[in-house]
Amino acid sequence: MPMAADEIADMIRAAIPDAQVEITDLAGDGDHYAARVVSESFRGMSRVAQQRAVYSALGGRMGGVLHALQLTTAVPN
């Protein structure tokens, strides 16, 4: 069963409480999403470390329940 966009956003916010999360369903199938995650906690982290933090927040669901996630991370301006 695919993950709902709200569930993805909630999991990210639970692990990264200050995160601003925008989720877009890319294919309309509940299985292919794009996420933009902005967090002050990313400041000073490499882009790879930022993305690892987000994937960690998803608790191993990538490649299983969550098939594809196009991820963009950033720090607030």
GROMACS .gro file of N, CA, C and O in nm:
model
  308
    1MET      N    1   0.085  -0.119   0.000
    1MET     CA    2   0.000   0.000   0.000
    1MET      C    3   0.089   0.125   0.000
    1MET      O    4   0.180   0.135   0.082
    2PRO      N    5   0.065   0.218  -0.090
    2PRO     CA    6   0.148   0.339  -0.097
    2PRO      C    7   0.133   0.425   0.028
    2PRO      O    8   0.036   0.416   0.101
    3MET      N    9   0.232   0.510   0.049
    3MET     CA   10   0.227   0.605   0.160
    3MET      C   11   0.155   0.731   0.117
    3MET      O   12   0.170   0.777   0.004
    4ALA      N   13   0.081   0.790   0.208
    4ALA     CA   14   0.015   0.917   0.183
    4ALA      C   15   0.116   1.031   0.201
    4ALA      O   16   0.209   1.021   0.284
    5ALA      N   17   0.100   1.138   0.126
    5ALA     CA   18   0.189   1.253   0.135
    5ALA      C   19   0.194   1.308   0.277
    5ALA      O   20   0.300   1.344   0.326
    6ASP      N   21   0.079   1.313   0.343
    6ASP     CA   22   0.075   1.364   0.481
    6ASP      C   23   0.157   1.278   0.576
    6ASP      O   24   0.220   1.328   0.668
    7GLU      N   25   0.155   1.148   0.554
    7GLU     CA   26   0.233   1.056   0.638
    7GLU      C   27   0.383   1.079   0.620
    7GLU      O   28   0.459   1.080   0.718
    8ILE      N   29   0.426   1.102   0.497
    8ILE     CA   30   0.566   1.132   0.470
    8ILE      C   31   0.607   1.260   0.540
    8ILE      O   32   0.708   1.265   0.611
    9ALA      N   33   0.527   1.365   0.524
    9ALA     CA   34   0.556   1.494   0.587
    9ALA      C   35   0.559   1.482   0.739
    9ALA      O   36   0.648   1.537   0.804
   10ASP      N   37   0.465   1.409   0.795
   10ASP     CA   38   0.460   1.391   0.941
   10ASP      C   39   0.584   1.319   0.994
   10ASP      O   40   0.638   1.356   1.099
   11MET      N   41   0.630   1.218   0.921
   11MET     CA   42   0.749   1.144   0.965
   11MET      C   43   0.873   1.235   0.961
   11MET      O   44   0.956   1.230   1.052
   12ILE      N   45   0.884   1.316   0.857
   12ILE     CA   46   0.998   1.407   0.847
   12ILE      C   47   0.993   1.510   0.960
   12ILE      O   48   1.093   1.535   1.027
   13ARG      N   49   0.875   1.567   0.984
   13ARG     CA   50   0.862   1.667   1.091
   13ARG      C   51   0.885   1.607   1.229
   13ARG      O   52   0.933   1.675   1.319
   14ALA      N   53   0.851   1.481   1.248
   14ALA     CA   54   0.874   1.416   1.378
   14ALA      C   55   1.023   1.405   1.406
   14ALA      O   56   1.067   1.420   1.520
   15ALA      N   57   1.102   1.379   1.303
   15ALA     CA   58   1.247   1.364   1.320
   15ALA      C   59   1.321   1.496   1.311
   15ALA      O   60   1.427   1.512   1.371
   16ILE      N   61   1.265   1.592   1.236
   16ILE     CA   62   1.327   1.723   1.216
   16ILE      C   63   1.220   1.827   1.248
   16ILE      O   64   1.152   1.878   1.158
   17PRO      N   65   1.198   1.855   1.377
   17PRO     CA   66   1.082   1.935   1.420
   17PRO      C   67   1.069   2.073   1.357
   17PRO      O   68   0.957   2.122   1.340
   18ASP      N   69   1.180   2.138   1.321
   18ASP     CA   70   1.168   2.272   1.264
   18ASP      C   71   1.153   2.271   1.112
   18ASP      O   72   1.149   2.375   1.048
   19ALA      N   73   1.141   2.153   1.053
   19ALA     CA   74   1.138   2.140   0.907
   19ALA      C   75   1.011   2.198   0.847
   19ALA      O   76   0.901   2.178   0.897
   20GLN      N   77   1.031   2.269   0.737
   20GLN     CA   78   0.921   2.309   0.650
   20GLN      C   79   0.921   2.206   0.538
   20GLN      O   80   1.021   2.189   0.469
   21VAL      N   81   0.811   2.135   0.522
   21VAL     CA   82   0.805   2.023   0.429
   21VAL      C   83   0.696   2.045   0.325
   21VAL      O   84   0.582   2.074   0.360
   22GLU      N   85   0.732   2.033   0.199
   22GLU     CA   86   0.636   2.037   0.089
   22GLU      C   87   0.647   1.906   0.013
   22GLU      O   88   0.756   1.869  -0.032
   23ILE      N   89   0.537   1.836  -0.001
   23ILE     CA   90   0.534   1.708  -0.071
   23ILE      C   91   0.447   1.722  -0.196
   23ILE      O   92   0.336   1.775  -0.189
   24THR      N   93   0.497   1.672  -0.309
   24THR     CA   94   0.422   1.672  -0.434
   24THR      C   95   0.415   1.530  -0.487
   24THR      O   96   0.517   1.462  -0.496
   25ASP      N   97   0.294   1.484  -0.520
   25ASP     CA   98   0.276   1.353  -0.581
   25ASP      C   99   0.305   1.368  -0.729
   25ASP      O  100   0.228   1.430  -0.802
   26LEU      N  101   0.414   1.313  -0.776
   26LEU     CA  102   0.460   1.334  -0.913
   26LEU      C  103   0.380   1.258  -1.018
   26LEU      O  104   0.367   1.303  -1.132
   27ALA      N  105   0.329   1.141  -0.983
   27ALA     CA  106   0.264   1.057  -1.082
   27ALA      C  107   0.115   1.036  -1.053
   27ALA      O  108   0.047   0.970  -1.129
   28GLY      N  109   0.068   1.089  -0.942
   28GLY     CA  110  -0.072   1.070  -0.905
   28GLY      C  111  -0.104   0.929  -0.857
   28GLY      O  112  -0.220   0.892  -0.845
   29ASP      N  113   0.000   0.853  -0.826
   29ASP     CA  114  -0.020   0.714  -0.786
   29ASP      C  115   0.010   0.688  -0.638
   29ASP      O  116   0.002   0.575  -0.592
   30GLY      N  117   0.048   0.793  -0.564
   30GLY     CA  118   0.081   0.775  -0.423
   30GLY      C  119   0.209   0.697  -0.402
   30GLY      O  120   0.232   0.644  -0.294
   31ASP      N  121   0.291   0.688  -0.504
   31ASP     CA  122   0.411   0.606  -0.497
   31ASP      C  123   0.536   0.679  -0.542
   31ASP      O  124   0.646   0.633  -0.517
   32HIS      N  125   0.520   0.791  -0.609
   32HIS     CA  126   0.632   0.870  -0.662
   32HIS      C  127   0.613   1.015  -0.618
   32HIS      O  128   0.523   1.083  -0.667
   33TYR      N  129   0.699   1.059  -0.527
   33TYR     CA  130   0.685   1.191  -0.468
   33TYR      C  131   0.810   1.276  -0.488
   33TYR      O  132   0.920   1.225  -0.507
   34ALA      N  133   0.789   1.406  -0.478
   34ALA     CA  134   0.899   1.501  -0.464
   34ALA      C  135   0.880   1.567  -0.329
   34ALA      O  136   0.767   1.597  -0.288
   35ALA      N  137   0.989   1.588  -0.257
   35ALA     CA  138   0.983   1.654  -0.127
   35ALA      C  139   1.085   1.767  -0.123
   35ALA      O  140   1.199   1.749  -0.167
   36ARG      N  141   1.043   1.880  -0.072
   36ARG     CA  142   1.134   1.991  -0.044
   36ARG      C  143   1.131   2.009   0.106
   36ARG      O  144   1.025   2.030   0.165
   37VAL      N  145   1.249   1.997   0.167
   37VAL     CA  146   1.261   2.006   0.312
   37VAL      C  147   1.360   2.117   0.346
   37VAL      O  148   1.476   2.112   0.304
   38VAL      N  149   1.311   2.216   0.421
   38VAL     CA  150   1.393   2.330   0.461
   38VAL      C  151   1.403   2.328   0.613
   38VAL      O  152   1.301   2.321   0.682
   39SER      N  153   1.526   2.332   0.664
   39SER     CA  154   1.545   2.326   0.809
   39SER      C  155   1.672   2.399   0.850
   39SER      O  156   1.778   2.384   0.786
   40GLU      N  157   1.663   2.473   0.957
   40GLU     CA  158   1.780   2.539   1.014
   40GLU      C  159   1.882   2.435   1.062
   40GLU      O  160   2.002   2.459   1.059
   41SER      N  161   1.833   2.318   1.101
   41SER     CA  162   1.925   2.214   1.150
   41SER      C  163   2.018   2.164   1.040
   41SER      O  164   2.118   2.099   1.070
   42PHE      N  165   1.988   2.194   0.915
   42PHE     CA  166   2.076   2.156   0.804
   42PHE      C  167   2.197   2.248   0.789
   42PHE      O  168   2.291   2.214   0.718
   43ARG      N  169   2.193   2.363   0.854
   43ARG     CA  170   2.302   2.461   0.837
   43ARG      C  171   2.435   2.398   0.876
   43ARG      O  172   2.448   2.335   0.981
   44GLY      N  173   2.534   2.410   0.788
   44GLY     CA  174   2.667   2.355   0.812
   44GLY      C  175   2.682   2.210   0.770
   44GLY      O  176   2.792   2.156   0.772
   45MET      N  177   2.572   2.147   0.730
   45MET     CA  178   2.576   2.008   0.686
   45MET      C  179   2.595   2.004   0.534
   45MET      O  180   2.545   2.091   0.463
   46SER      N  181   2.664   1.903   0.486
   46SER     CA  182   2.673   1.885   0.341
   46SER      C  183   2.535   1.846   0.288
   46SER      O  184   2.448   1.799   0.363
   47ARG      N  185   2.515   1.861   0.159
   47ARG     CA  186   2.387   1.823   0.096
   47ARG      C  187   2.360   1.674   0.118
   47ARG      O  188   2.248   1.634   0.145
   48VAL      N  189   2.464   1.593   0.110
   48VAL     CA  190   2.449   1.449   0.132
   48VAL      C  191   2.402   1.422   0.275
   48VAL      O  192   2.312   1.341   0.298
   49ALA      N  193   2.461   1.489   0.373
   49ALA     CA  194   2.421   1.471   0.513
   49ALA      C  195   2.277   1.516   0.535
   49ALA      O  196   2.202   1.452   0.611
   50GLN      N  197   2.237   1.624   0.470
   50GLN     CA  198   2.098   1.672   0.481
   50GLN      C  199   2.002   1.566   0.429
   50GLN      O  200   1.902   1.533   0.494
   51GLN      N  201   2.034   1.510   0.313
   51GLN     CA  202   1.946   1.410   0.254
   51GLN      C  203   1.945   1.282   0.336
   51GLN      O  204   1.840   1.219   0.352
   52ARG      N  205   2.057   1.245   0.391
   52ARG     CA  206   2.061   1.127   0.479
   52ARG      C  207   1.971   1.147   0.601
   52ARG      O  208   1.906   1.052   0.646
   53ALA      N  209   1.969   1.269   0.655
   53ALA     CA  210   1.883   1.298   0.771
   53ALA      C  211   1.736   1.277   0.735
   53ALA      O  212   1.658   1.222   0.813
   54VAL      N  213   1.698   1.320   0.615
   54VAL     CA  214   1.559   1.303   0.571
   54VAL      C  215   1.529   1.156   0.548
   54VAL      O  216   1.427   1.104   0.595
   55TYR      N  217   1.617   1.084   0.479
   55TYR     CA  218   1.594   0.942   0.455
   55TYR      C  219   1.588   0.864   0.587
   55TYR      O  220   1.508   0.772   0.602
   56SER      N  221   1.670   0.903   0.682
   56SER     CA  222   1.667   0.840   0.814
   56SER      C  223   1.531   0.861   0.881
   56SER      O  224   1.479   0.772   0.947
   57ALA      N  225   1.475   0.980   0.862
   57ALA     CA  226   1.345   1.012   0.921
   57ALA      C  227   1.235   0.920   0.866
   57ALA      O  228   1.135   0.897   0.933
   58LEU      N  229   1.256   0.868   0.748
   58LEU     CA  230   1.155   0.781   0.686
   58LEU      C  231   1.165   0.636   0.732
   58LEU      O  232   1.088   0.551   0.688
   59GLY      N  233   1.258   0.610   0.819
   59GLY     CA  234   1.265   0.481   0.887
   59GLY      C  235   1.274   0.359   0.796
   59GLY      O  236   1.209   0.259   0.822
   60GLY      N  237   1.351   0.367   0.690
   60GLY     CA  238   1.370   0.250   0.604
   60GLY      C  239   1.257   0.222   0.508
   60GLY      O  240   1.255   0.115   0.445
   61ARG      N  241   1.164   0.313   0.492
   61ARG     CA  242   1.052   0.290   0.400
   61ARG      C  243   1.088   0.313   0.254
   61ARG      O  244   1.016   0.271   0.165
   62MET      N  245   1.201   0.381   0.229
   62MET     CA  246   1.244   0.403   0.091
   62MET      C  247   1.272   0.270   0.023
   62MET      O  248   1.336   0.182   0.081
   63GLY      N  249   1.223   0.257  -0.098
   63GLY     CA  250   1.244   0.134  -0.174
   63GLY      C  251   1.145   0.025  -0.140
   63GLY      O  252   1.141  -0.078  -0.206
   64GLY      N  253   1.065   0.048  -0.039
   64GLY     CA  254   0.961  -0.047  -0.001
   64GLY      C  255   0.826   0.016  -0.019
   64GLY      O  256   0.776   0.031  -0.131
   65VAL      N  257   0.767   0.059   0.092
   65VAL     CA  258   0.636   0.126   0.089
   65VAL      C  259   0.644   0.254   0.007
   65VAL      O  260   0.552   0.288  -0.064
   66LEU      N  261   0.755   0.324   0.019
   66LEU     CA  262   0.777   0.447  -0.057
   66LEU      C  263   0.872   0.415  -0.171
   66LEU      O  264   0.991   0.393  -0.149
   67HIS      N  265   0.819   0.408  -0.290
   67HIS     CA  266   0.898   0.362  -0.404
   67HIS      C  267   1.001   0.465  -0.450
   67HIS      O  268   1.116   0.431  -0.474
   68ALA      N  269   0.960   0.592  -0.466
   68ALA     CA  270   1.051   0.692  -0.521
   68ALA      C  271   1.027   0.827  -0.454
   68ALA      O  272   0.913   0.869  -0.436
   69LEU      N  273   1.136   0.894  -0.419
   69LEU     CA  274   1.128   1.027  -0.359
   69LEU      C  275   1.237   1.115  -0.418
   69LEU      O  276   1.356   1.090  -0.398
   70GLN      N  277   1.195   1.215  -0.492
   70GLN     CA  278   1.287   1.317  -0.544
   70GLN      C  279   1.303   1.418  -0.432
   70GLN      O  280   1.207   1.482  -0.392
   71LEU      N  281   1.424   1.433  -0.379
   71LEU     CA  282   1.445   1.511  -0.258
   71LEU      C  283   1.528   1.635  -0.283
   71LEU      O  284   1.636   1.628  -0.344
   72THR      N  285   1.480   1.749  -0.232
   72THR     CA  286   1.553   1.874  -0.232
   72THR      C  287   1.559   1.922  -0.089
   72THR      O  288   1.456   1.926  -0.020
   73THR      N  289   1.678   1.955  -0.042
   73THR     CA  290   1.694   2.006   0.094
   73THR      C  291   1.759   2.144   0.089
   73THR      O  292   1.831   2.176  -0.005
   74ALA      N  293   1.733   2.224   0.192
   74ALA     CA  294   1.787   2.359   0.198
   74ALA      C  295   1.783   2.412   0.340
   74ALA      O  296   1.712   2.358   0.425
   75VAL      N  297   1.858   2.518   0.363
   75VAL     CA  298   1.849   2.593   0.488
   75VAL      C  299   1.766   2.718   0.461
   75VAL      O  300   1.763   2.767   0.348
   76PRO      N  301   1.699   2.772   0.563
   76PRO     CA  302   1.621   2.894   0.541
   76PRO      C  303   1.711   3.011   0.501
   76PRO      O  304   1.828   3.016   0.538
   77ASN      N  305   1.655   3.102   0.425
   77ASN     CA  306   1.729   3.223   0.384
   77ASN      C  307   1.747   3.317   0.500
   77ASN      O  308   1.672   3.334   0.584
   0.00000   0.00000   0.00000
